[in-house]
mmCIF file of C-alpha atoms in Angstrom:
data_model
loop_
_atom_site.group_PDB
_atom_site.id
_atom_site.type_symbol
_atom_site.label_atom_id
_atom_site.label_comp_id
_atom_site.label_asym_id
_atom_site.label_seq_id
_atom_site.Cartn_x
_atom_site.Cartn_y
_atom_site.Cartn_z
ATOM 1 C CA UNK A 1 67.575 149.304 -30.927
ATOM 2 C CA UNK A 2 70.846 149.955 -32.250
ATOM 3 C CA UNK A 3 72.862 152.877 -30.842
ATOM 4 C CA UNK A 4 75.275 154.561 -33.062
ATOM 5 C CA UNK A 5 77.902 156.511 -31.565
ATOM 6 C CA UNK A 6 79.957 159.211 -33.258
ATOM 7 C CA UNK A 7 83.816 158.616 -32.372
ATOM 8 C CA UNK A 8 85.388 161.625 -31.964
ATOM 9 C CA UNK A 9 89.066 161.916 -33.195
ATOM 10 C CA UNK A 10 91.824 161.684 -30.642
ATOM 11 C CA UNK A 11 93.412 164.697 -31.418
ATOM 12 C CA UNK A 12 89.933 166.584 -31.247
ATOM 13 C CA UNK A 13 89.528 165.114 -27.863
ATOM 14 C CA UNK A 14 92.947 166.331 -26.686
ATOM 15 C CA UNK A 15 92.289 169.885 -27.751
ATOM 16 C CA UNK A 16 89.159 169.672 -25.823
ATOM 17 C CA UNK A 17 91.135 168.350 -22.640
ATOM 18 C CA UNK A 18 93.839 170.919 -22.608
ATOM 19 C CA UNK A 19 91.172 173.868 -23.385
ATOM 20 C CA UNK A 20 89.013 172.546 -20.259
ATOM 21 C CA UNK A 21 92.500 172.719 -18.383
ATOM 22 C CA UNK A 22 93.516 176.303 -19.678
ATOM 23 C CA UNK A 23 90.060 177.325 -18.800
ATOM 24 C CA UNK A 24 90.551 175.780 -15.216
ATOM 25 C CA UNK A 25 93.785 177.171 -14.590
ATOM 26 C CA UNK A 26 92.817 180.824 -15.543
ATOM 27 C CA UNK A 27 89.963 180.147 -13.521
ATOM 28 C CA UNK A 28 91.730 179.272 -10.168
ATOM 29 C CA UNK A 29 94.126 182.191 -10.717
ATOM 30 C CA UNK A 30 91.249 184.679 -10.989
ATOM 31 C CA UNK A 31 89.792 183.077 -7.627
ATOM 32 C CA UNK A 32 93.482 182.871 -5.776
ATOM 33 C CA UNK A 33 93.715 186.837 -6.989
ATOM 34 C CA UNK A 34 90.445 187.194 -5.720
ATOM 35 C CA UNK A 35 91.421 185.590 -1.909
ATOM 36 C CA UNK A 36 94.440 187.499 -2.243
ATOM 37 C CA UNK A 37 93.067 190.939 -2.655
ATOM 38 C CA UNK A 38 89.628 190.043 0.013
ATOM 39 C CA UNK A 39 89.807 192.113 3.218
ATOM 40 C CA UNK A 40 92.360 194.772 1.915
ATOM 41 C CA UNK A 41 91.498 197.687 1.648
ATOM 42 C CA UNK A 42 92.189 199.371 -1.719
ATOM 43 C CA UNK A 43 93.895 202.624 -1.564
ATOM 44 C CA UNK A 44 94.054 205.125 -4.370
ATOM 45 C CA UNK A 45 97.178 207.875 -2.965
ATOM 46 C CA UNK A 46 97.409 210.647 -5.570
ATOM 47 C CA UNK A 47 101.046 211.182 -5.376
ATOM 48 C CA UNK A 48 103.991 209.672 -3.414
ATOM 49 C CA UNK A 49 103.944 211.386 0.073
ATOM 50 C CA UNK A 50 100.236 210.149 0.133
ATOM 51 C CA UNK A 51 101.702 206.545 -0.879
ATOM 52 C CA UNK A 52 104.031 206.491 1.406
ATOM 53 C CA UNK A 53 101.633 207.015 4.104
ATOM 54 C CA UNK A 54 99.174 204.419 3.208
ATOM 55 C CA UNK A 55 101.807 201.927 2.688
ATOM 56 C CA UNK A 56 103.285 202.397 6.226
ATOM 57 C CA UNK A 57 99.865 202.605 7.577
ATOM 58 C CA UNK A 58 98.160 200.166 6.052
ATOM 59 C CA UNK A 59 100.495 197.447 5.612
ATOM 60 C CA UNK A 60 99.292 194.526 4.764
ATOM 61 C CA UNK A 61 96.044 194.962 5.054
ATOM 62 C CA UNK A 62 95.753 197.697 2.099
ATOM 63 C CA UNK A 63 96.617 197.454 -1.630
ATOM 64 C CA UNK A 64 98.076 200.885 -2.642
ATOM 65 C CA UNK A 65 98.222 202.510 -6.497
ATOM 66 C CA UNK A 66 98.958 205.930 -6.978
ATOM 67 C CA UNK A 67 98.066 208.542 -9.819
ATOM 68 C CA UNK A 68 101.555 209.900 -9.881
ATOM 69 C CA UNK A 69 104.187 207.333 -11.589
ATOM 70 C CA UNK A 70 107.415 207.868 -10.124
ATOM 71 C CA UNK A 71 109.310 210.754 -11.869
ATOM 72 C CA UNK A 72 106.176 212.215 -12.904
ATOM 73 C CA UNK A 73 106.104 216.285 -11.488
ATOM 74 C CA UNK A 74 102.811 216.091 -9.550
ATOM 75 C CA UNK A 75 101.200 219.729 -9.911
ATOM 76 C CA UNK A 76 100.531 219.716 -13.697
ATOM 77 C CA UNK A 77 98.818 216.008 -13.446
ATOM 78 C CA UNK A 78 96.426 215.059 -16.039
ATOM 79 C CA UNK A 79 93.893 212.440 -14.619
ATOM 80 C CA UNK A 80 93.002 209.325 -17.954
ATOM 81 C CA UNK A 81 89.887 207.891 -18.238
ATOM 82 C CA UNK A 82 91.441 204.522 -17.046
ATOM 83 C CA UNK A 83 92.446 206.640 -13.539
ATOM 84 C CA UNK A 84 89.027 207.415 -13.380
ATOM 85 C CA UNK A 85 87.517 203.910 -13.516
ATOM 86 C CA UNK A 86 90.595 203.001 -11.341
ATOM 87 C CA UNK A 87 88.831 205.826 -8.716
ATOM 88 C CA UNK A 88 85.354 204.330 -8.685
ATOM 89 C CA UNK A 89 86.579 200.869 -8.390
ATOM 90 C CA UNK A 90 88.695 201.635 -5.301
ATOM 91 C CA UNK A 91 87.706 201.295 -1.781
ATOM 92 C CA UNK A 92 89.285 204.991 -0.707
ATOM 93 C CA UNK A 93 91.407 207.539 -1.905
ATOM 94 C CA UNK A 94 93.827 209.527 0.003
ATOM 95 C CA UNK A 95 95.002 213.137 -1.497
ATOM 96 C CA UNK A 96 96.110 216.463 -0.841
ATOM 97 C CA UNK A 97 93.654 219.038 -1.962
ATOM 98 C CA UNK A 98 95.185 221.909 -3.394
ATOM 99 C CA UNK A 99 98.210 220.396 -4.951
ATOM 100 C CA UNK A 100 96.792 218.696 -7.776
ATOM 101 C CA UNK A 101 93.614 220.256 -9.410
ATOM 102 C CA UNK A 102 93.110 217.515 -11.480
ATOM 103 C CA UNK A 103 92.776 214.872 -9.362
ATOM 104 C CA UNK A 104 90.793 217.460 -6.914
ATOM 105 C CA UNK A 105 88.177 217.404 -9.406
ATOM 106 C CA UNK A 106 88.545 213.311 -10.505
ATOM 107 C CA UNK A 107 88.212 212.329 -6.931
ATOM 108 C CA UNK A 108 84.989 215.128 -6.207
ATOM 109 C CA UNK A 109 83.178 213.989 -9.232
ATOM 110 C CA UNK A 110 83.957 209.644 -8.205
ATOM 111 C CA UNK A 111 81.156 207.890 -6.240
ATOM 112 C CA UNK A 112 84.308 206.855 -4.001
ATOM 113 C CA UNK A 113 83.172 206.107 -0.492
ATOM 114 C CA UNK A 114 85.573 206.972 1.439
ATOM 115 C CA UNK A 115 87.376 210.215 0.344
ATOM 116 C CA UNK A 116 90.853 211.183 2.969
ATOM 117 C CA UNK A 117 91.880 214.765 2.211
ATOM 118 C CA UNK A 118 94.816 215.377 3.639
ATOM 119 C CA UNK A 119 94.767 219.276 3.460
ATOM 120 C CA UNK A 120 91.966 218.535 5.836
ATOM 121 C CA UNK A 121 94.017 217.194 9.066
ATOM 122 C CA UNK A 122 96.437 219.732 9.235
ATOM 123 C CA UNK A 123 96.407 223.262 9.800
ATOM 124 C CA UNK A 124 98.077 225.217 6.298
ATOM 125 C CA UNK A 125 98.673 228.102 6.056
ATOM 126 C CA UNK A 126 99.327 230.758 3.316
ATOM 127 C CA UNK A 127 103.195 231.836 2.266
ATOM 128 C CA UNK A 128 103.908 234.005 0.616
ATOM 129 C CA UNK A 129 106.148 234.164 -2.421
ATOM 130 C CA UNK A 130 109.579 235.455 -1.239
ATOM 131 C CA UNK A 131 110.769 238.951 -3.372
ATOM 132 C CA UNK A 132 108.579 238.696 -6.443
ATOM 133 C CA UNK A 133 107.852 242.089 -6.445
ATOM 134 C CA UNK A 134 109.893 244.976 -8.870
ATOM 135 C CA UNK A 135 111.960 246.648 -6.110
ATOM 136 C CA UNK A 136 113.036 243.221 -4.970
ATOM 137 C CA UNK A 137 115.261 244.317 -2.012
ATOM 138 C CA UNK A 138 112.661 246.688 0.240
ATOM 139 C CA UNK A 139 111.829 246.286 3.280
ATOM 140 C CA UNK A 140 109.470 243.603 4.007
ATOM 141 C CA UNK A 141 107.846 245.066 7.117
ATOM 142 C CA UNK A 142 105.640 242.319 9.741
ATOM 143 C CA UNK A 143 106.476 239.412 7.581
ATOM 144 C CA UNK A 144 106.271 236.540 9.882
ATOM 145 C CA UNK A 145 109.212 233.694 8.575
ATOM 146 C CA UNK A 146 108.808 230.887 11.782
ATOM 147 C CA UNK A 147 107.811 230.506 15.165
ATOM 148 C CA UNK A 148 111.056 230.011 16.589
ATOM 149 C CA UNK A 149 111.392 233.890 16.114
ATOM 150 C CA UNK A 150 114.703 234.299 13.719
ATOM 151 C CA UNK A 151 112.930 235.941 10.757
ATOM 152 C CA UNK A 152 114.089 239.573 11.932
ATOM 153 C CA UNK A 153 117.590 238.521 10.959
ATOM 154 C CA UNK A 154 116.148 238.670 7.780
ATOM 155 C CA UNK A 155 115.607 242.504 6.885
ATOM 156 C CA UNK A 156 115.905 244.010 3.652
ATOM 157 C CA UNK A 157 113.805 242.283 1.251
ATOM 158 C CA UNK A 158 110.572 242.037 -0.236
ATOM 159 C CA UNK A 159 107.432 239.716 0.353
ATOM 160 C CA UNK A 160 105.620 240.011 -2.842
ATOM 161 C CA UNK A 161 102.643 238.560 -4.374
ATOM 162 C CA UNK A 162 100.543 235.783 -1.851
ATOM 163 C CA UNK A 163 99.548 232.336 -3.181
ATOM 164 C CA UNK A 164 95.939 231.994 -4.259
ATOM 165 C CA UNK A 165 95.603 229.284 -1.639
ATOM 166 C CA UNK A 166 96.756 228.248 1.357
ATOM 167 C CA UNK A 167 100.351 226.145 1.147
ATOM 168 C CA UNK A 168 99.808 222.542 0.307
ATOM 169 C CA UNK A 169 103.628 221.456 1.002
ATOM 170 C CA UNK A 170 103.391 220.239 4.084
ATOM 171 C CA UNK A 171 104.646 217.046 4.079
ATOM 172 C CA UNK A 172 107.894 218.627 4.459
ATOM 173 C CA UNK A 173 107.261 219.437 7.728
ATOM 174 C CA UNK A 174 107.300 216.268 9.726
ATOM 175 C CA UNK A 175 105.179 217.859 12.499
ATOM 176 C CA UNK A 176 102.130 218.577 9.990
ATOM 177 C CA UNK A 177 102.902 215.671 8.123
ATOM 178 C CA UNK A 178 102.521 213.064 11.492
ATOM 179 C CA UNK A 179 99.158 214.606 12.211
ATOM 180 C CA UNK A 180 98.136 213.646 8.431
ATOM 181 C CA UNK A 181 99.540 210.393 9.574
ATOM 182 C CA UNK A 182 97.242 210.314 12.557
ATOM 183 C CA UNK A 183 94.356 211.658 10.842
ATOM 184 C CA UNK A 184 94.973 208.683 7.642
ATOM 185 C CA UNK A 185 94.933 206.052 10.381
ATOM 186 C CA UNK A 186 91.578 207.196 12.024
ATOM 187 C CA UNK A 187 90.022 206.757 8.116
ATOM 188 C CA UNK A 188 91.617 203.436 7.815
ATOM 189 C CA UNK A 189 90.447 202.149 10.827
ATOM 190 C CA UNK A 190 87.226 203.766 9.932
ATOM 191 C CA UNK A 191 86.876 202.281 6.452
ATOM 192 C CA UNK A 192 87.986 198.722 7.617
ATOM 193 C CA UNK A 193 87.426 198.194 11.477
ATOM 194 C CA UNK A 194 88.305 194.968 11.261
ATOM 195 C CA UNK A 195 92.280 195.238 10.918
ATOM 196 C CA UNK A 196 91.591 198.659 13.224
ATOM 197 C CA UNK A 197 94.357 197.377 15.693
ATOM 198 C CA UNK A 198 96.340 197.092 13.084
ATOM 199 C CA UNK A 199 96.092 200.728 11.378
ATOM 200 C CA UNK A 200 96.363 202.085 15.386
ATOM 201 C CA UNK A 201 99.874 200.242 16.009
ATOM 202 C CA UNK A 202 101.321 201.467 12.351
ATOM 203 C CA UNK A 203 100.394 205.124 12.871
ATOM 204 C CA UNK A 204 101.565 205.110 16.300
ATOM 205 C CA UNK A 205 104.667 203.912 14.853
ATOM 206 C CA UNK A 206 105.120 205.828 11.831
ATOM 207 C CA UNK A 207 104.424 209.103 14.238
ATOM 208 C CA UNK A 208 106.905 208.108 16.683
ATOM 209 C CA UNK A 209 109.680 207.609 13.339
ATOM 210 C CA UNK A 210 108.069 210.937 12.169
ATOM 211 C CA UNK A 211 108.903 212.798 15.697
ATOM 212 C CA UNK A 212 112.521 211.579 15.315
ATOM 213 C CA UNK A 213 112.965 213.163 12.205
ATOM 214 C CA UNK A 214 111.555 216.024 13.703
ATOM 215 C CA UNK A 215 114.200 215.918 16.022
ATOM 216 C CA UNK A 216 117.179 215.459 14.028
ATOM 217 C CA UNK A 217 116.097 218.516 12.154
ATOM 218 C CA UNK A 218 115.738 220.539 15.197
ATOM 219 C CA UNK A 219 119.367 219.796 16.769
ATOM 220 C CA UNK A 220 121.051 219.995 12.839
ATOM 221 C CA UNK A 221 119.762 223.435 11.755
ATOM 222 C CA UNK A 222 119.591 224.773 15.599
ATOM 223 C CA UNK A 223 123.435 226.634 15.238
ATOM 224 C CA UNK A 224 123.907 227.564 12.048
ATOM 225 C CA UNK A 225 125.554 230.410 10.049
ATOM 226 C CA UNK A 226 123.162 232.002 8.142
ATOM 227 C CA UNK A 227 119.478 231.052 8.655
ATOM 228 C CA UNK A 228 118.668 231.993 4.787
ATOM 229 C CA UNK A 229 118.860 229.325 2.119
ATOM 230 C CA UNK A 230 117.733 229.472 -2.277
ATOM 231 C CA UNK A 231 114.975 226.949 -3.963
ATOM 232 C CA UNK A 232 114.123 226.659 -7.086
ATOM 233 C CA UNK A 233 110.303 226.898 -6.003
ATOM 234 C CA UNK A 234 108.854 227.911 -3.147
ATOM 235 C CA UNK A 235 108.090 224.072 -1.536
ATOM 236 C CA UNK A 236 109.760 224.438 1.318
ATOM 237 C CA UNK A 237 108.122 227.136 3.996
ATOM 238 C CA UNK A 238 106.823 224.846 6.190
ATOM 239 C CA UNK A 239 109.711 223.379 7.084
ATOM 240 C CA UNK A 240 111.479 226.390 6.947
ATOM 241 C CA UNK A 241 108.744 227.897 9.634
ATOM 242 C CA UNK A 242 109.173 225.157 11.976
ATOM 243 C CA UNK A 243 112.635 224.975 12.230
ATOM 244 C CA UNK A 244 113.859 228.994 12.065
ATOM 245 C CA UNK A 245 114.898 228.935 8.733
ATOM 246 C CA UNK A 246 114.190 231.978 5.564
ATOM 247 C CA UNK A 247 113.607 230.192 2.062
ATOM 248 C CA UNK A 248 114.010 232.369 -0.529
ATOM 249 C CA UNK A 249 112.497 231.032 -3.941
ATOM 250 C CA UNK A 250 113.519 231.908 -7.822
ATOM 251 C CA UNK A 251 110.228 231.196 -9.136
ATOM 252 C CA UNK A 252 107.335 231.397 -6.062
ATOM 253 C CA UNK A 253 105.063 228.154 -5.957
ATOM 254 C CA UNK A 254 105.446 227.219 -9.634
ATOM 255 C CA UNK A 255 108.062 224.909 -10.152
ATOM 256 C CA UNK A 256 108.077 225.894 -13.668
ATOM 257 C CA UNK A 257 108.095 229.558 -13.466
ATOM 258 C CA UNK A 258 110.568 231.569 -14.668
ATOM 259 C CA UNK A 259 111.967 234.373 -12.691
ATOM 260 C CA UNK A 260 112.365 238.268 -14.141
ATOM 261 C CA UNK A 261 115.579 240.056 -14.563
ATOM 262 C CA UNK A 262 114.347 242.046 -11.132
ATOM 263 C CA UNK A 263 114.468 238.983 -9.071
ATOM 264 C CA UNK A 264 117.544 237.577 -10.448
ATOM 265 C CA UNK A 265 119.133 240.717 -9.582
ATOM 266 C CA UNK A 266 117.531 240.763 -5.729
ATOM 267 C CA UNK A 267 118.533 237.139 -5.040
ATOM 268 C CA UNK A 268 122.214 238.119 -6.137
ATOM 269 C CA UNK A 269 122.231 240.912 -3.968
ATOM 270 C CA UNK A 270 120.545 238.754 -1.204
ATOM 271 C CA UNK A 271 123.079 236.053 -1.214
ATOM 272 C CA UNK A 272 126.050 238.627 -0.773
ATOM 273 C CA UNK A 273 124.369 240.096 2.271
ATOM 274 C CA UNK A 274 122.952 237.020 3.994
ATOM 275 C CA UNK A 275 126.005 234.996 3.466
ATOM 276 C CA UNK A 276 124.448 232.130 1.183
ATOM 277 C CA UNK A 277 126.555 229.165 -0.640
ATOM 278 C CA UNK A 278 124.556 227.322 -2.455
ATOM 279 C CA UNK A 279 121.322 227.678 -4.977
ATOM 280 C CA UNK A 280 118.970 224.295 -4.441
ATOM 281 C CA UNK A 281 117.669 222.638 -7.668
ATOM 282 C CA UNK A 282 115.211 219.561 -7.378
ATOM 283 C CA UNK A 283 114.692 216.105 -8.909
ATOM 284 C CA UNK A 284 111.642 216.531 -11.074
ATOM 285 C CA UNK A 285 112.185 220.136 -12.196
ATOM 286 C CA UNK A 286 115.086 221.220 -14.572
ATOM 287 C CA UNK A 287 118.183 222.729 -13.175
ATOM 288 C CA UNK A 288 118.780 225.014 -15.458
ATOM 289 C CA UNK A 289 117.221 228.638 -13.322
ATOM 290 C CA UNK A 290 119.071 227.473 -10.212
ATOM 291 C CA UNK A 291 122.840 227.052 -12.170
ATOM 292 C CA UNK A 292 121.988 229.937 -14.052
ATOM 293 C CA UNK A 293 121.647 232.319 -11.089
ATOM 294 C CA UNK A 294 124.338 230.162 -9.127
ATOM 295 C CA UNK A 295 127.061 230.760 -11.737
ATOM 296 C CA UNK A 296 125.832 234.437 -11.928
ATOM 297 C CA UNK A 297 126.632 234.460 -8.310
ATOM 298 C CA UNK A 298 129.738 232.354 -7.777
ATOM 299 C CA UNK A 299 127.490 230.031 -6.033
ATOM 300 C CA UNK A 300 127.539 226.367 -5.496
ATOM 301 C CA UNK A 301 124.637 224.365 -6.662
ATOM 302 C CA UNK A 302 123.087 221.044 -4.878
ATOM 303 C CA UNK A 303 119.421 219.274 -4.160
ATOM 304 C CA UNK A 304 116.981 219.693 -1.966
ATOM 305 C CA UNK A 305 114.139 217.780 -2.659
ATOM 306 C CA UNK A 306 110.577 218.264 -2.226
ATOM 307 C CA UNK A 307 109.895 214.683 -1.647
ATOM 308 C CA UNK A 308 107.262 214.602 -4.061
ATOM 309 C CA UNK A 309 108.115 211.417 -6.270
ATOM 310 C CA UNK A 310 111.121 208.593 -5.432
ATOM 311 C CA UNK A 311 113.311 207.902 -8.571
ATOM 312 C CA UNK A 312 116.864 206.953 -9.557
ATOM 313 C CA UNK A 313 117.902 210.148 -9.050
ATOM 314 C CA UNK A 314 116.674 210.135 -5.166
ATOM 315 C CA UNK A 315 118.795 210.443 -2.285
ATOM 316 C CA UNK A 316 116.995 207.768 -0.764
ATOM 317 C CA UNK A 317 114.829 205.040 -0.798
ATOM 318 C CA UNK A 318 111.583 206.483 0.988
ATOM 319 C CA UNK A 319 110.582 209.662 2.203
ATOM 320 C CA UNK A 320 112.539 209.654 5.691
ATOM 321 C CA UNK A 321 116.090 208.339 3.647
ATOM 322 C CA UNK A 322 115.628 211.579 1.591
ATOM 323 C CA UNK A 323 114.638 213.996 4.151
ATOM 324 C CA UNK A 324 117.783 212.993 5.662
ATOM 325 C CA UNK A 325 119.364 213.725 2.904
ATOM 326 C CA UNK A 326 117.591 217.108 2.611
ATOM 327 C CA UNK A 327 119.031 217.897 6.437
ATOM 328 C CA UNK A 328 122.520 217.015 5.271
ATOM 329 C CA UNK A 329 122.792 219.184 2.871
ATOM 330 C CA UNK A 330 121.065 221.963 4.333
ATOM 331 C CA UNK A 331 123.272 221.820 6.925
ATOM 332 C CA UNK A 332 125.874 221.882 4.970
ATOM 333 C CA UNK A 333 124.846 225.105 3.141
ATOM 334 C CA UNK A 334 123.743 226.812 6.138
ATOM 335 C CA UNK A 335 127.052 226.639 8.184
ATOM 336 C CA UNK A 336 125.955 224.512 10.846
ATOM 337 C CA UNK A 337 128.129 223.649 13.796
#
């Protein structure tokens, strides 16, 4: 019986080869992404200080995203449909509840697993907005400004309207923000026993880098001239509470409020009588309120920043570099010795 056999062309056949071999290729990159990627953990952190944790924390063992890009103000974020597949595809996500409403709700409505709310391992507590009420300079009765007792150097002005909720900055306090440490490693180790020994030894050592920051901010703002220092928003009462210190906001807990004529007035008044310098502006938030009311003044301007997203414009690299930063110059505005 005779055979025939189609010939097929030699250039046909070299298309064919080189297909096979894209085909291959893409193949064995998908797999070596694959092995790359098995046994981490994949962490979804809504916004940088919740990054920042599972990064130290879970080293290599995790693969962290976060909602938040850098630059990005973190309050007003809108959660995309591609964020919300990103959710349910994830092995946990780690958040602050309270901060960001939107991604309260994204991450309550996801089939996530494992669901780290950081509001959750601390104790927070509710602040309330310095002198937004009419009279502005009053008398602000029991208000309680820290434990270390110096808030009734502080008379003279009012404590207006509370917060809805309950204070979500507290990753500004490096106290609250090493038990959220402690508290993220437990989950870890809970999600992923099998690198458990690891998550143990990089929360023990991101607490014990956390307690030295605690430190340094203890011993700088310990002797200082005044005790009262100006924000643009009211993110930074923890760490104003733990370490002695009276923040006085423009706009309360909105970083894009805008103050009345009333306040202006009382902070002016404030400054005179409490000996402040300097009106602090942030990163993310336009500078405008804060150099308005500092050239008002006669005040100097500088940043103190709320830590809440590392940029260009950062005094730092991470969050400890620019908490640093944060004591420096509030030691410098504060008169310390």
């Amino acid at each position: 019986m005779n055979v025939r056999r189609r010939l097929i062309p030699t250039s046909a056949l070299t298309a064919a080869t080189a297909l096979a071999l894209v085909s291959l290729s893409a193949c064995s990159s998908d797999d070596a992404a694959a092995t790359n990627n098995k046994g981490k953990l994949d962490v979804v952190a809504s916004f940088y200080p919740m990054q920042y944790l599972a990064e130290q924390i879970g080293g290599k063992h995790v693969e962290v995203s976060t909602l938040t890009e850098p630059g990005q103000e973190p309050h007003d974020l809108e959660i995309s449909a591609k964020q919300r597949a990103q959710l349910e595809e994830s092995d946990a996500a780690l958040y602050l509840k309270g901060l960001q409403p939107n991604v309260d709700e994204a991450i309550g409505q996801s089939d996530l697993k494992t669901k780290i709310d950081a509001a959750g391992l601390t104790s927070l507590e509710k602040h309330e907005e310095e002198g937004h009420g009419e009279e502005g300079h009053d008398e602000h009765g029991d208000e309680k400004h820290g434990e270390h007792g110096d808030g009734d150097e502080h008379e003279g002005h009012e404590h207006g309207h509370a917060h809805e909720g309950p204070d979500p900055h507290i990753w500004l306090d490096p106290v609250r923000y090493a038990e959220v440490a402690e508290g993220v490693g437990k989950a870890f180790a809970k999600a992923d026993p099998d690198h458990k020994a690891a998550y143990e030894k990089n929360t023990a050592a991101l607490v014990k880098k956390l307690e030295g920051l605690d430190a340094e901010f203890e011993k700088g703002l310990k002797d200082t001239r005044t005790k009262v220092f100006i924000t643009t928003h009211a993110a930074f009462g923890y760490l104003a509470e733990r370490y002695g210190l009276t923040e006085e906001s423009i706009t309360g807990l909105d970083p894009e409020g805008e103050p009345s004529a009333n306040r202006v007035k009382a902070l002016q008044k404030m400054a005179e009588a409490d000996g402040v310098t300097t009106v602090f502006h942030e990163t993310l938030v336009s500078d405008k309120t804060a150099k308005t009311l500092a050239n008002d003044a006669k005040l100097k301007t500088d940043v103190l920043d709320p830590v809440e997203g590392i940029t260009e414009k950062s005094r730092g690299d991470d969050y400890v570099q620019v908490m640093r930063s944060n004591l420096k110059a509030l030691r410098t505005a504060l008169g310390a010795k």
